[in-house]
Short mmCIF file of C-alpha atoms in Angstrom, two decimals:
data_model
loop_
_atom_site.label_atom_id
_atom_site.label_comp_id
_atom_site.label_asym_id
_atom_site.label_seq_id
_atom_site.Cartn_x
_atom_site.Cartn_y
_atom_site.Cartn_z
CA MET Q 1 13.84 56.73 25.58
CA GLU Q 2 10.34 56.17 26.85
CA ILE Q 3 11.82 54.56 29.72
CA LEU Q 4 14.06 58.31 30.07
CA ILE Q 5 11.14 60.32 30.20
CA LEU Q 6 8.90 58.10 32.71
CA PHE Q 7 12.27 57.70 34.58
CA LEU Q 8 12.61 61.77 34.51
CA LEU Q 9 8.99 63.40 35.02
CA PHE Q 10 8.84 60.68 38.29
CA TYR Q 11 11.87 61.93 39.64
CA ASN Q 12 10.64 65.88 39.52
CA LEU Q 13 7.28 64.88 41.08
CA LEU Q 14 8.92 63.24 43.36
CA GLN Q 15 11.08 65.90 44.02
CA LYS Q 16 8.62 69.14 44.49
CA VAL Q 17 6.67 66.41 46.91
CA LEU Q 18 9.61 66.18 49.37
CA THR Q 19 10.84 68.73 48.72
CA SER Q 20 7.94 70.39 49.94
CA LYS Q 21 7.79 67.72 53.24
CA GLU Q 22 11.24 68.72 53.77
CA LEU Q 23 10.73 72.16 53.70
CA ILE Q 24 7.46 72.28 56.50
CA SER Q 25 9.37 69.79 58.67
CA LEU Q 26 12.74 72.25 58.83
CA GLY Q 27 10.49 74.52 59.52
CA LYS Q 28 8.82 73.14 62.33
CA SER Q 29 12.04 71.97 63.80
CA ARG Q 30 14.18 75.50 62.46
CA LEU Q 31 14.57 76.98 65.94
CA THR Q 32 15.17 73.50 67.84
CA ARG Q 33 17.57 71.85 65.22
CA MET Q 34 21.33 72.64 64.41
CA PRO Q 35 22.65 73.98 60.59
CA ARG Q 36 24.88 70.84 60.25
CA ARG Q 37 21.81 67.89 61.04
CA GLY Q 38 19.65 70.18 58.16
CA LEU Q 39 21.84 68.98 55.94
CA ILE Q 40 22.09 65.63 56.57
CA LEU Q 41 18.04 65.10 56.42
CA GLN Q 42 18.88 67.30 52.97
CA THR Q 43 21.70 64.77 51.37
CA ARG Q 44 19.60 61.58 52.32
CA THR Q 45 16.60 62.82 51.30
CA HIS Q 46 18.15 63.45 47.59
CA TRP Q 47 19.19 59.78 48.06
CA LEU Q 48 16.27 58.40 49.19
CA LEU Q 49 14.75 60.20 46.14
CA LEU Q 50 17.38 58.34 43.63
CA GLY Q 51 16.64 55.24 44.89
CA LEU Q 52 12.42 55.75 44.19
CA ALA Q 53 12.86 56.74 41.77
CA LEU Q 54 15.35 54.12 40.16
CA LEU Q 55 13.06 51.11 41.56
CA CYS Q 56 10.59 52.91 39.99
CA SER Q 57 12.61 53.12 36.18
CA LEU Q 58 13.20 49.05 36.44
CA ILE Q 59 9.88 47.66 37.36
CA LEU Q 60 8.11 50.00 34.58
CA PHE Q 61 10.74 48.37 31.87
CA LEU Q 62 10.15 43.94 33.19
CA TYR Q 63 7.20 45.48 32.74
CA LEU Q 64 7.61 46.53 29.14
CA LEU Q 65 10.02 43.34 28.49
CA GLU Q 66 6.40 41.04 29.72
CA CYS Q 67 4.18 42.21 27.55
CA ALA Q 68 5.93 42.94 24.53
CA PRO Q 69 5.42 40.89 20.96
CA GLN Q 70 7.51 38.03 20.68
CA THR Q 71 9.30 37.91 16.99
CA ASP Q 72 9.92 34.90 15.36
CA GLY Q 73 13.35 34.68 14.07
CA ASN Q 74 12.97 31.81 11.56
CA ALA Q 75 9.89 33.94 10.46
CA SER Q 76 9.75 35.13 7.00
CA LEU Q 77 9.77 38.96 6.11
CA PRO Q 78 6.93 40.48 4.44
CA GLY Q 79 8.30 40.68 0.44
CA ILE Q 80 6.20 40.98 -2.49
CA ILE Q 81 3.08 40.22 -2.56
CA GLY Q 82 2.47 36.46 -2.99
CA GLU Q 83 5.86 35.36 -2.59
CA ASN Q 84 7.88 34.66 1.07
CA TYR Q 85 11.07 35.26 1.34
CA GLY Q 86 12.62 34.02 4.10
CA LYS Q 87 15.21 36.03 6.91
CA GLU Q 88 18.10 35.02 4.27
CA TYR Q 89 16.64 36.55 0.88
CA TYR Q 90 17.23 40.59 2.89
CA GLN Q 91 20.45 39.44 4.47
CA ALA Q 92 21.77 38.26 0.95
CA LEU Q 93 20.31 41.57 -0.24
CA LEU Q 94 21.98 44.02 1.34
CA GLN Q 95 24.50 42.49 1.73
CA GLU Q 96 24.27 43.13 -2.45
CA GLN Q 97 24.05 46.64 -1.31
CA GLU Q 98 26.54 47.19 0.30
CA GLU Q 99 29.18 45.83 -1.61
CA HIS Q 100 27.33 47.99 -4.39
CA TYR Q 101 28.20 51.51 -2.16
CA GLN Q 102 31.38 50.01 -1.06
CA THR Q 103 32.54 49.40 -4.61
CA ARG Q 104 31.20 52.25 -5.28
CA ALA Q 105 32.80 54.59 -2.49
CA THR Q 106 36.47 52.88 -3.11
CA SER Q 107 36.26 53.59 -6.81
CA LEU Q 108 35.56 57.48 -5.84
CA LYS Q 109 38.50 57.69 -3.68
CA ARG Q 110 40.39 55.98 -6.78
CA GLN Q 111 39.73 58.30 -9.50
CA ILE Q 112 40.62 61.68 -7.16
CA ALA Q 113 43.13 59.35 -5.81
CA GLN Q 114 43.63 59.10 -10.22
CA LEU Q 115 42.22 62.30 -10.93
CA LYS Q 116 45.66 64.13 -8.40
CA GLN Q 117 48.15 61.82 -10.10
CA GLU Q 118 47.35 63.18 -13.46
CA LEU Q 119 46.85 66.83 -12.34
CA GLN Q 120 50.96 66.57 -10.81
CA GLU Q 121 52.17 64.37 -14.41
CA MET Q 122 50.25 67.15 -16.42
CA SER Q 123 52.32 69.28 -14.14
CA GLU Q 124 55.98 68.53 -14.33
CA LYS Q 125 54.56 67.17 -18.60
CA MET Q 126 54.23 70.97 -18.44
CA ARG Q 127 57.36 72.05 -16.95
CA SER Q 128 59.50 69.75 -18.21
CA LEU Q 129 57.83 71.17 -21.72
CA GLN Q 130 58.43 74.67 -20.79
CA GLU Q 131 62.46 73.99 -20.52
CA ARG Q 132 62.42 72.72 -23.39
CA LYS Q 133 61.26 75.48 -25.25
CA ASN Q 134 64.19 77.78 -22.34
CA VAL Q 135 66.86 75.48 -23.81
CA GLY Q 136 65.50 76.13 -27.61
CA ALA Q 137 65.04 79.79 -27.07
CA ASN Q 138 69.16 79.71 -25.87
CA GLY Q 139 70.45 77.78 -29.21
CA ILE Q 140 70.25 74.47 -28.06
CA SER Q 141 67.61 71.87 -30.05
CA TYR Q 142 65.75 69.05 -28.29
CA GLN Q 143 66.14 65.83 -30.65
CA GLY Q 144 63.66 63.16 -29.86
CA ASN Q 145 60.99 60.92 -31.61
CA LYS Q 146 57.80 63.11 -31.89
CA GLU Q 147 55.26 59.59 -30.87
CA GLN Q 148 57.39 58.20 -28.12
CA ALA Q 149 57.79 62.05 -27.40
CA PRO Q 150 54.19 64.21 -28.40
CA SER Q 151 54.44 66.99 -27.64
CA ASP Q 152 50.99 67.49 -26.50
CA LEU Q 153 50.00 65.01 -24.17
CA LEU Q 154 46.11 65.32 -24.80
CA GLU Q 155 46.82 65.53 -29.10
CA PHE Q 156 48.69 62.42 -28.46
CA LEU Q 157 46.00 60.93 -26.10
CA HIS Q 158 42.82 62.20 -29.34
CA SER Q 159 45.73 60.44 -31.66
CA GLN Q 160 45.32 57.30 -30.61
CA ILE Q 161 41.41 57.50 -30.45
CA ASP Q 162 41.48 58.38 -33.77
CA LYS Q 163 43.83 55.34 -34.11
CA ALA Q 164 41.06 53.32 -33.41
CA GLU Q 165 37.56 51.92 -34.57
CA VAL Q 166 35.34 54.60 -33.03
CA SER Q 167 34.30 56.87 -35.38
CA ILE Q 168 35.13 54.21 -38.26
CA GLY Q 169 35.41 51.40 -39.35
CA ALA Q 170 38.41 49.07 -40.23
CA LYS Q 171 38.95 46.83 -42.54
CA LEU Q 172 39.88 43.44 -42.18
CA PRO Q 173 40.96 40.98 -43.64
CA SER Q 174 38.05 37.99 -43.08
CA GLU Q 175 35.88 37.72 -39.80
CA TYR Q 176 38.87 36.61 -37.57
CA GLY Q 177 40.51 39.78 -37.19
CA VAL Q 178 36.82 41.03 -35.42
CA ILE Q 179 37.34 42.23 -31.59
CA PRO Q 180 34.12 41.36 -30.73
CA PHE Q 181 31.76 43.93 -27.82
CA GLU Q 182 31.83 42.68 -23.74
CA SER Q 183 27.79 43.97 -22.84
CA PHE Q 184 27.49 44.16 -19.45
CA THR Q 185 24.05 45.69 -17.14
CA LEU Q 186 24.69 47.11 -13.20
CA MET Q 187 25.26 43.71 -11.99
CA LYS Q 188 26.10 40.87 -15.08
CA VAL Q 189 29.00 40.79 -17.79
CA PHE Q 190 27.76 38.44 -20.67
CA GLN Q 191 30.91 37.26 -22.58
CA LEU Q 192 32.26 35.15 -25.26
CA GLU Q 193 35.65 34.14 -24.03
CA MET Q 194 35.08 30.62 -22.81
CA GLY Q 195 37.33 29.15 -19.67
CA LEU Q 196 37.48 26.87 -17.22
CA THR Q 197 36.50 29.91 -14.75
CA ARG Q 198 34.23 32.07 -17.22
CA HIS Q 199 31.25 31.68 -17.98
CA PRO Q 200 28.96 32.77 -20.76
CA GLU Q 201 27.52 35.09 -17.95
CA GLU Q 202 28.52 36.08 -14.63
CA LYS Q 203 29.05 39.23 -11.89
CA PRO Q 204 32.13 40.25 -12.08
CA VAL Q 205 34.33 38.11 -9.11
CA ARG Q 206 37.67 40.41 -9.72
CA LYS Q 207 37.57 43.38 -8.34
CA ASP Q 208 39.02 45.60 -11.08
CA LYS Q 209 37.21 44.97 -13.71
CA ARG Q 210 34.25 46.02 -11.23
CA ASP Q 211 35.79 49.04 -10.49
CA GLU Q 212 36.53 49.56 -13.74
CA LEU Q 213 32.75 49.46 -14.66
CA VAL Q 214 31.67 51.08 -11.89
CA GLU Q 215 33.77 53.93 -12.55
CA VAL Q 216 32.73 53.45 -16.34
CA ILE Q 217 29.17 54.56 -15.87
CA GLU Q 218 30.82 57.21 -13.60
CA ALA Q 219 32.02 58.70 -16.40
CA GLY Q 220 29.14 58.88 -18.36
CA LEU Q 221 26.29 60.17 -15.90
CA GLU Q 222 29.21 63.21 -15.46
CA VAL Q 223 29.39 63.53 -19.71
CA ILE Q 224 25.36 63.03 -20.00
CA ASN Q 225 24.51 65.51 -16.60
CA ASN Q 226 27.24 68.32 -17.45
CA PRO Q 227 27.31 68.65 -21.57
CA ASP Q 228 29.48 70.37 -23.47
CA GLU Q 229 28.82 72.72 -26.00
CA ASP Q 230 29.61 70.23 -28.86
CA ASP Q 231 27.62 67.34 -27.33
CA GLU Q 232 24.50 66.19 -29.95
CA GLN Q 233 22.18 66.50 -27.05
CA GLU Q 234 19.54 68.86 -26.02
CA ASP Q 235 18.61 70.02 -23.11
CA GLU Q 236 15.82 68.57 -21.11
CA ASP Q 237 13.78 69.34 -18.19
CA GLY Q 238 11.30 66.60 -16.12
CA PRO Q 239 8.34 66.78 -15.10
CA LEU Q 240 8.16 70.04 -12.85
CA GLY Q 241 10.54 71.51 -15.12
CA GLU Q 242 13.36 70.42 -13.53
CA LYS Q 243 16.92 69.92 -14.77
CA LEU Q 244 16.67 65.84 -15.60
CA ILE Q 245 19.63 64.29 -13.79
CA PHE Q 246 20.34 60.05 -14.59
CA ASN Q 247 21.58 58.31 -12.05
CA GLU Q 248 23.23 54.83 -12.50
CA ASN Q 249 19.44 53.27 -12.15
CA ASP Q 250 19.84 54.90 -15.90
CA PHE Q 251 22.12 52.81 -16.89
CA VAL Q 252 20.18 50.32 -19.76
CA GLU Q 253 23.02 48.54 -21.11
CA GLY Q 254 27.40 48.84 -22.74
CA TYR Q 255 29.58 47.47 -24.43
CA TYR Q 256 33.17 47.22 -24.34
CA ARG Q 257 36.40 46.19 -26.01
CA THR Q 258 40.60 46.31 -25.97
CA GLU Q 259 42.02 46.65 -29.30
CA LYS Q 260 45.85 46.30 -26.85
CA ASP Q 261 48.15 48.11 -28.85
CA LYS Q 262 45.33 51.88 -28.39
CA GLY Q 263 42.98 51.60 -25.82
CA THR Q 264 39.55 50.32 -24.05
CA GLN Q 265 36.41 51.85 -26.32
CA TYR Q 266 32.44 51.37 -24.14
CA GLU Q 267 29.53 52.19 -25.31
CA LEU Q 268 27.06 52.94 -22.69
CA PHE Q 269 23.14 53.53 -23.84
CA PHE Q 270 20.97 55.21 -20.75
CA LYS Q 271 17.37 55.56 -20.11
CA LYS Q 272 14.48 57.58 -17.94
CA ALA Q 273 11.50 55.04 -17.33
CA ASP Q 274 9.36 56.86 -17.67
CA LEU Q 275 11.48 58.83 -21.21
CA MET Q 276 11.17 57.21 -24.77
CA GLU Q 277 14.89 58.56 -25.48
CA TYR Q 278 17.70 57.01 -24.85
CA ARG Q 279 21.11 59.12 -23.58
CA HIS Q 280 24.19 57.12 -25.87
CA VAL Q 281 28.16 57.69 -24.55
CA THR Q 282 31.07 56.42 -25.61
CA LEU Q 283 33.95 56.83 -23.63
CA PHE Q 284 37.17 55.02 -24.77
CA ARG Q 285 40.99 55.09 -22.74
CA PRO Q 286 43.46 55.02 -24.44
CA PHE Q 287 45.87 53.39 -21.88
CA GLY Q 288 45.75 56.28 -19.56
CA PRO Q 289 42.62 58.97 -18.12
CA LEU Q 290 38.34 58.22 -20.19
CA MET Q 291 38.09 60.75 -22.45
CA LYS Q 292 34.95 61.51 -24.04
CA VAL Q 293 34.18 60.68 -27.82
CA LYS Q 294 31.05 62.38 -27.78
CA SER Q 295 27.10 62.31 -26.51
CA GLU Q 296 24.00 62.21 -28.27
CA MET Q 297 20.37 61.04 -27.89
CA ILE Q 298 18.48 58.58 -29.79
CA ASP Q 299 14.61 58.21 -30.17
CA ILE Q 300 13.84 55.66 -31.08
CA THR Q 301 10.03 55.56 -30.76
CA ARG Q 302 9.80 55.64 -34.88
CA SER Q 303 12.68 53.22 -36.01
CA VAL Q 304 10.68 51.01 -37.63
CA ILE Q 305 11.91 47.29 -37.76
CA ASN Q 306 11.59 44.58 -40.75
CA ILE Q 307 12.33 41.15 -39.62
CA ILE Q 308 12.66 39.26 -42.68
CA VAL Q 309 12.69 35.19 -41.52
CA PRO Q 310 13.33 32.66 -45.43
CA LEU Q 311 11.52 29.26 -44.70
CA ALA Q 312 10.88 26.68 -46.50
CA GLY Q 313 9.19 23.77 -45.20
CA ARG Q 314 9.51 24.00 -41.04
CA THR Q 315 5.90 24.49 -40.74
CA GLU Q 316 5.75 23.68 -36.58
CA ALA Q 317 8.26 25.51 -35.99
CA PHE Q 318 6.93 28.90 -38.29
CA ALA Q 319 3.75 28.08 -35.35
CA GLN Q 320 5.93 28.73 -32.54
CA PHE Q 321 8.24 31.27 -34.67
CA MET Q 322 3.92 33.04 -34.95
CA GLN Q 323 3.27 31.71 -31.29
CA ASN Q 324 6.00 34.15 -29.62
CA PHE Q 325 6.46 36.54 -32.49
CA SER Q 326 2.70 37.64 -31.92
CA GLU Q 327 3.20 37.56 -27.98
CA SER Q 328 4.83 41.00 -28.54
CA ASN Q 329 1.78 42.29 -29.11
CA PHE Q 330 2.94 41.97 -33.53
CA HIS Q 331 0.90 41.82 -36.19
CA ASN Q 332 1.59 43.16 -39.46
CA TYR Q 333 2.64 41.09 -41.98
CA THR Q 334 3.89 40.31 -45.40
CA LEU Q 335 4.21 36.66 -47.31
CA VAL Q 336 6.64 36.20 -49.93
CA SER Q 337 6.88 33.15 -51.95
CA LEU Q 338 8.69 31.80 -53.97
CA ASN Q 339 8.80 29.27 -56.23
CA GLU Q 340 12.07 27.79 -56.74
CA GLU Q 341 14.46 26.05 -54.79
CA PHE Q 342 15.25 27.10 -51.01
CA ASN Q 343 17.97 29.21 -50.88
CA ARG Q 344 18.34 31.42 -48.48
CA GLY Q 345 20.22 34.59 -49.41
CA ARG Q 346 17.67 34.79 -52.17
CA GLY Q 347 15.12 35.02 -49.27
CA LEU Q 348 16.73 37.33 -47.39
CA ASN Q 349 17.46 39.74 -50.79
CA VAL Q 350 13.94 39.76 -51.72
CA GLY Q 351 12.21 39.92 -48.46
CA ALA Q 352 14.86 43.57 -48.18
CA ARG Q 353 13.55 44.43 -51.35
CA ALA Q 354 10.31 43.55 -50.86
CA TRP Q 355 10.56 47.39 -48.39
CA ASP Q 356 9.93 50.53 -50.57
CA LYS Q 357 9.06 52.93 -48.31
CA GLY Q 358 11.91 54.59 -47.22
CA GLU Q 359 14.95 53.89 -44.92
CA VAL Q 360 13.88 51.16 -43.10
CA LEU Q 361 15.91 49.41 -39.94
CA MET Q 362 15.75 44.99 -41.15
CA PHE Q 363 16.69 42.03 -38.61
CA PHE Q 364 17.80 39.00 -40.76
CA CYS Q 365 15.91 36.30 -38.43
CA ASP Q 366 16.15 32.52 -38.60
CA VAL Q 367 12.42 30.17 -37.26
CA ASP Q 368 14.35 29.41 -35.00
CA ILE Q 369 15.05 31.79 -33.23
CA TYR Q 370 13.60 33.88 -29.40
CA PHE Q 371 14.16 37.52 -29.23
CA SER Q 372 12.36 39.56 -26.37
CA ALA Q 373 11.29 43.44 -26.62
CA GLU Q 374 14.99 44.86 -25.21
CA PHE Q 375 16.62 43.24 -27.77
CA LEU Q 376 14.42 44.95 -30.74
CA ASN Q 377 15.88 48.81 -28.73
CA SER Q 378 19.65 46.55 -28.85
CA CYS Q 379 18.89 46.40 -32.88
CA ARG Q 380 17.77 50.59 -33.36
CA LEU Q 381 20.27 51.16 -30.74
CA ASN Q 382 23.67 49.71 -32.41
CA ALA Q 383 22.88 50.53 -36.04
CA GLU Q 384 22.85 53.65 -37.59
CA PRO Q 385 22.80 54.31 -41.44
CA GLY Q 386 26.34 54.54 -43.14
CA LYS Q 387 28.14 53.70 -39.88
CA LYS Q 388 27.69 51.08 -38.03
CA VAL Q 389 25.73 47.17 -38.63
CA PHE Q 390 24.86 45.48 -35.70
CA TYR Q 391 25.84 41.73 -35.94
CA PRO Q 392 24.63 40.12 -32.34
CA VAL Q 393 26.00 36.79 -30.52
CA VAL Q 394 23.03 34.11 -30.48
CA PHE Q 395 22.69 32.11 -27.21
CA SER Q 396 22.03 28.96 -28.30
CA LEU Q 397 20.43 26.38 -26.82
CA TYR Q 398 21.35 22.39 -25.74
CA ASN Q 399 19.00 19.72 -27.21
CA PRO Q 400 16.18 19.74 -23.34
CA ALA Q 401 16.39 15.69 -24.01
CA ILE Q 402 19.88 15.95 -22.37
CA VAL Q 403 19.87 18.79 -20.10
CA TYR Q 404 17.14 18.17 -18.36
CA ALA Q 405 17.21 14.25 -18.42
CA ASN Q 406 16.79 14.02 -15.15
CA LEU Q 407 12.71 15.52 -15.22
CA ASP Q 408 9.98 13.77 -17.25
CA VAL Q 409 9.38 16.21 -19.19
CA PRO Q 410 11.39 19.22 -19.93
CA PRO Q 411 10.15 22.53 -18.53
CA PRO Q 412 8.73 25.03 -21.12
CA VAL Q 413 11.04 27.33 -23.04
CA GLU Q 414 10.66 30.64 -21.47
CA GLN Q 415 12.03 28.28 -18.20
CA GLN Q 416 14.77 27.18 -20.74
CA LEU Q 417 15.82 30.66 -21.34
CA VAL Q 418 18.75 30.91 -18.93
CA HIS Q 419 22.69 31.08 -20.04
CA LYS Q 420 24.66 28.64 -17.82
CA LYS Q 421 26.84 26.49 -19.29
CA ASP Q 422 25.39 23.13 -19.51
CA SER Q 423 21.84 24.98 -20.63
CA GLY Q 424 23.62 26.46 -24.40
CA PHE Q 425 25.91 28.85 -25.31
CA TRP Q 426 27.31 30.91 -26.95
CA ARG Q 427 27.17 30.95 -31.21
CA ASP Q 428 30.09 33.12 -31.74
CA PHE Q 429 30.44 30.71 -35.61
CA GLY Q 430 27.55 31.66 -37.08
CA PHE Q 431 26.61 35.27 -37.51
CA GLY Q 432 22.99 34.63 -39.85
CA MET Q 433 21.39 36.83 -37.28
CA THR Q 434 22.16 40.60 -37.99
CA CYS Q 435 20.78 44.46 -37.47
CA GLN Q 436 21.41 46.91 -40.79
CA TYR Q 437 19.20 49.54 -42.96
CA GLN Q 438 18.23 48.90 -45.85
CA SER Q 439 20.94 51.32 -47.58
CA ASP Q 440 23.85 49.77 -45.95
CA PHE Q 441 22.12 46.45 -47.78
CA LEU Q 442 22.11 47.54 -50.90
CA THR Q 443 25.04 49.57 -50.85
CA ILE Q 444 27.52 46.67 -50.04
CA GLY Q 445 26.11 44.26 -52.39
CA GLY Q 446 23.41 42.27 -50.44
CA PHE Q 447 23.80 38.70 -50.60
CA ASP Q 448 26.09 36.16 -52.49
CA MET Q 449 23.51 34.18 -55.01
CA GLU Q 450 25.95 31.95 -55.15
CA VAL Q 451 25.76 30.03 -52.81
CA LYS Q 452 22.87 27.93 -52.68
CA GLY Q 453 21.97 25.64 -49.67
CA TRP Q 454 23.28 25.65 -46.37
CA GLY Q 455 25.34 28.02 -44.19
CA GLY Q 456 28.43 30.13 -46.17
CA GLU Q 457 26.06 33.11 -47.60
CA ASP Q 458 26.40 35.56 -43.64
CA VAL Q 459 29.68 34.75 -43.74
CA HIS Q 460 29.98 36.73 -46.84
CA LEU Q 461 28.46 39.64 -46.65
CA TYR Q 462 29.82 39.42 -42.84
CA ARG Q 463 32.97 39.66 -44.51
CA LYS Q 464 32.05 42.56 -46.95
CA TYR Q 465 31.06 44.53 -44.33
CA LEU Q 466 34.44 44.01 -42.64
CA HIS Q 467 35.35 45.42 -45.35
CA SER Q 468 34.41 48.03 -45.66
CA ASP Q 469 33.89 51.82 -44.10
CA LEU Q 470 31.53 50.70 -41.31
CA ILE Q 471 31.03 49.24 -38.06
CA VAL Q 472 30.60 46.54 -36.98
CA ILE Q 473 28.57 45.91 -33.72
CA ARG Q 474 29.55 41.98 -32.32
CA THR Q 475 28.12 41.02 -29.12
CA PRO Q 476 26.46 39.03 -27.18
CA VAL Q 477 22.87 40.04 -26.15
CA PRO Q 478 20.70 38.64 -23.65
CA GLY Q 479 17.05 38.68 -25.39
CA LEU Q 480 18.85 36.13 -27.95
CA PHE Q 481 18.46 32.75 -27.85
CA HIS Q 482 18.65 29.75 -30.78
CA LEU Q 483 16.24 27.05 -29.76
CA TRP Q 484 17.01 23.79 -29.51
CA HIS Q 485 16.51 21.37 -33.18
CA GLU Q 486 17.37 18.39 -34.60
CA LYS Q 487 19.76 19.37 -37.57
CA ARG Q 488 20.36 17.28 -40.94
CA CYS Q 489 22.62 17.61 -43.08
CA ALA Q 490 21.43 17.09 -46.70
CA ASP Q 491 23.76 14.88 -49.16
CA GLU Q 492 23.61 17.46 -51.87
CA LEU Q 493 25.75 20.53 -49.79
CA THR Q 494 29.42 20.72 -51.16
CA PRO Q 495 31.82 18.94 -48.77
CA GLU Q 496 32.94 22.01 -47.04
CA GLN Q 497 28.81 23.03 -46.64
CA TYR Q 498 28.35 19.60 -45.50
CA ARG Q 499 31.87 19.63 -42.89
CA MET Q 500 30.31 22.63 -42.06
CA CYS Q 501 26.60 21.45 -41.27
CA ILE Q 502 27.94 17.98 -39.09
CA GLN Q 503 30.29 20.78 -36.87
CA SER Q 504 27.19 22.82 -36.20
CA LYS Q 505 24.88 19.70 -35.37
CA ALA Q 506 27.26 18.32 -32.95
CA MET Q 507 27.64 22.31 -31.21
CA ASN Q 508 24.35 21.82 -30.75
CA GLU Q 509 23.93 18.90 -28.75
CA ALA Q 510 25.21 18.95 -25.18
CA SER Q 511 27.94 20.64 -23.11
CA HIS Q 512 31.18 18.87 -23.18
CA SER Q 513 30.59 17.91 -19.60
CA HIS Q 514 27.13 15.77 -20.73
CA LEU Q 515 28.81 14.91 -23.61
CA GLY Q 516 31.68 13.11 -22.04
CA MET Q 517 29.07 10.98 -19.59
CA LEU Q 518 27.06 10.10 -22.27
CA VAL Q 519 30.29 9.01 -24.22
CA PHE Q 520 31.39 7.28 -20.89
CA ARG Q 521 28.12 6.29 -19.77
CA GLU Q 522 28.93 2.53 -19.77
CA GLU Q 523 32.11 3.05 -17.93
CA ILE Q 524 30.17 5.12 -15.50
CA GLU Q 525 27.51 2.29 -15.23
CA THR Q 526 29.99 -0.65 -14.76
CA HIS Q 527 31.26 1.27 -11.86
CA LEU Q 528 27.63 1.59 -9.96
CA HIS Q 529 27.30 -2.05 -10.88
CA LYS Q 530 30.30 -2.89 -8.94
CA GLN Q 531 29.80 -0.26 -5.83
CA ALA Q 532 26.17 -1.93 -5.57
CA TYR Q 533 28.08 -5.45 -5.64
CA ARG Q 534 30.13 -4.11 -2.99
CA THR Q 535 27.61 -3.12 -0.94
CA ASN Q 536 25.14 -5.85 -1.26
CA SER Q 537 28.62 -8.41 -0.12
CA GLU Q 538 29.28 -6.08 3.19
CA ALA Q 539 25.49 -6.21 4.20
CA VAL Q 540 25.76 -9.99 3.59
CA GLY Q 541 29.05 -10.19 5.57
#
C-alpha cells in the first residue's frame, strides 16, 4: 500500500512537470509543426512518464526489502510471562479453535435443517389429525393404539419426560440398576464405560458426540438468554445496566445420561466469572427434538458444607489430609472423640448429628481423599434437600512406585493428579464419598449400625436412597482423587468383607498393562538376555 501511494505521487509529479514542458515546447513550435506530430510527441511523453514511475517504484521496493528486519522461522512466539511457546504450539492452538468454530457452524446448519424437518413433520401431523377429525365427523371412527399414535405429539414428548427419572427418583432394586451420568466440559468428557478405545478422560473424537454436546450447550444458552415466564430465574443486569447475556465461555460443567427406552437427560451449569450465582438448565431429548424441563438460578454463597471424616489411627495420613485441607483456606474444625471399636458408619452417624444449627450439606469423606474447591461447588450444585443426593465417582490413583518406576523418586502428589489409564481408574464400585443434606440423611435412617469394620455400610446407605423417591446423581468428577496407600485386610473381617477388601487391594495397585509387566517379568528378562547375547555374538562374528 505504501509503495502504491509513493508510485501515484511520483507519477502525478512527473506528469505535471513534463506536461508543463510539453506545453512550452508545443507553444514554441505550434506554427512550424503539424498537429499529427504533436500528438505523437504527447503519446511518447506519457509512455516515458509511466516508465520512469515504474523504474522508481522498483528501486523503492528493492530498498524496502533490503531494509526489512529478518525473521527467524524457528523463533518462539511470545506467550505467558516466563514461558516460551514455539510456532507449533500456536499452530495447534489455532487449529483447535478452527475445529471448534467449524463444529459450531456445522451444528448450527444441522439445527436449521432439523428445525425445517420438524416443522414439516409437525405440519404433516396437524394435517393428518385434521383429516382424521373430518373423517370422524362424517361418521367414520379412527381405531388405533393411543400409545403408538398419540393424538398430540407434544403431549407424547412430555409423557416421555414424565416417565424418565428427571423430576423424581425411580425406586431401583439395587445399585446395579443405576444409570450413571457422564460429565463433560467444553473440551473433555469424563466417562465410566471402559474398553480398548475408551479412556477415563478424553476429547470427543466422534463427530456426532461433539455435535451433540455443542448443540446441547447452545440450547442451554438459548434457554438462559431468552427465559420463559415460568422459568425460576430473575432478570439480572450487567455492570453497566445492560441485559446479562451468557455465552459458551460461561459454561462450567454438564452431566448427561441416556435411558434407552425414554431419552437423554442433560444437566448444564453456567456461571459468569464475576458473579457467584450459577444458572442451571435441565434438558431432555425424548428421542426427538430437545425440550426444556426447567431453568433456575442457584446461589451457593450461603451453602455451608460439613466435611465429615471418620478416622482410627492413620496419623500420618491425617496430617497429610489436614495439610491439603488447610491449603483451601478452611479453618473451622471440630473433633468428636469416641472411645469404642472403630465403625465407619457409627463415626459418620455421630458426625452427621453433631451439627445442630439447622439444615446443612454434608460431604462424607475419607482421610485418603484429595479434593479441589471446584469439587465442593459440584457438591453444592448436585445435592438438593428432599430431591437429590450426589454420589460422585472418585478417580483412584495407582501405586506410584509402579506407575513411576522409571523415576528415582515419584513426583509430588499434585503432579500425580492426572486422568490417565496407567495412572488410575474410576472407582465405580465405591460409594463412600457422597454429598447429601442432613435432613435427607436423617429421614432415610442413616447408616446400618449392624455393619462392623471395613466396607459394606456405604452400600447399604446407597441402596436406601435408591429405594426412596430421591434422585441419585452418580457421575465421575475431575476434582476428586483417592490417593494410593497400602491396604491391609484384617483377619477379623467376615468372608464377604475380606473378599471385597482383597478385590479392592488388587484393583488399587496398577493398571492391567503394568500388572502384566510384573507378572511376566521373568519372561521379559529372559528375552532381554537372549537379545543381548545375540547382539554380542553378531558383534564378535
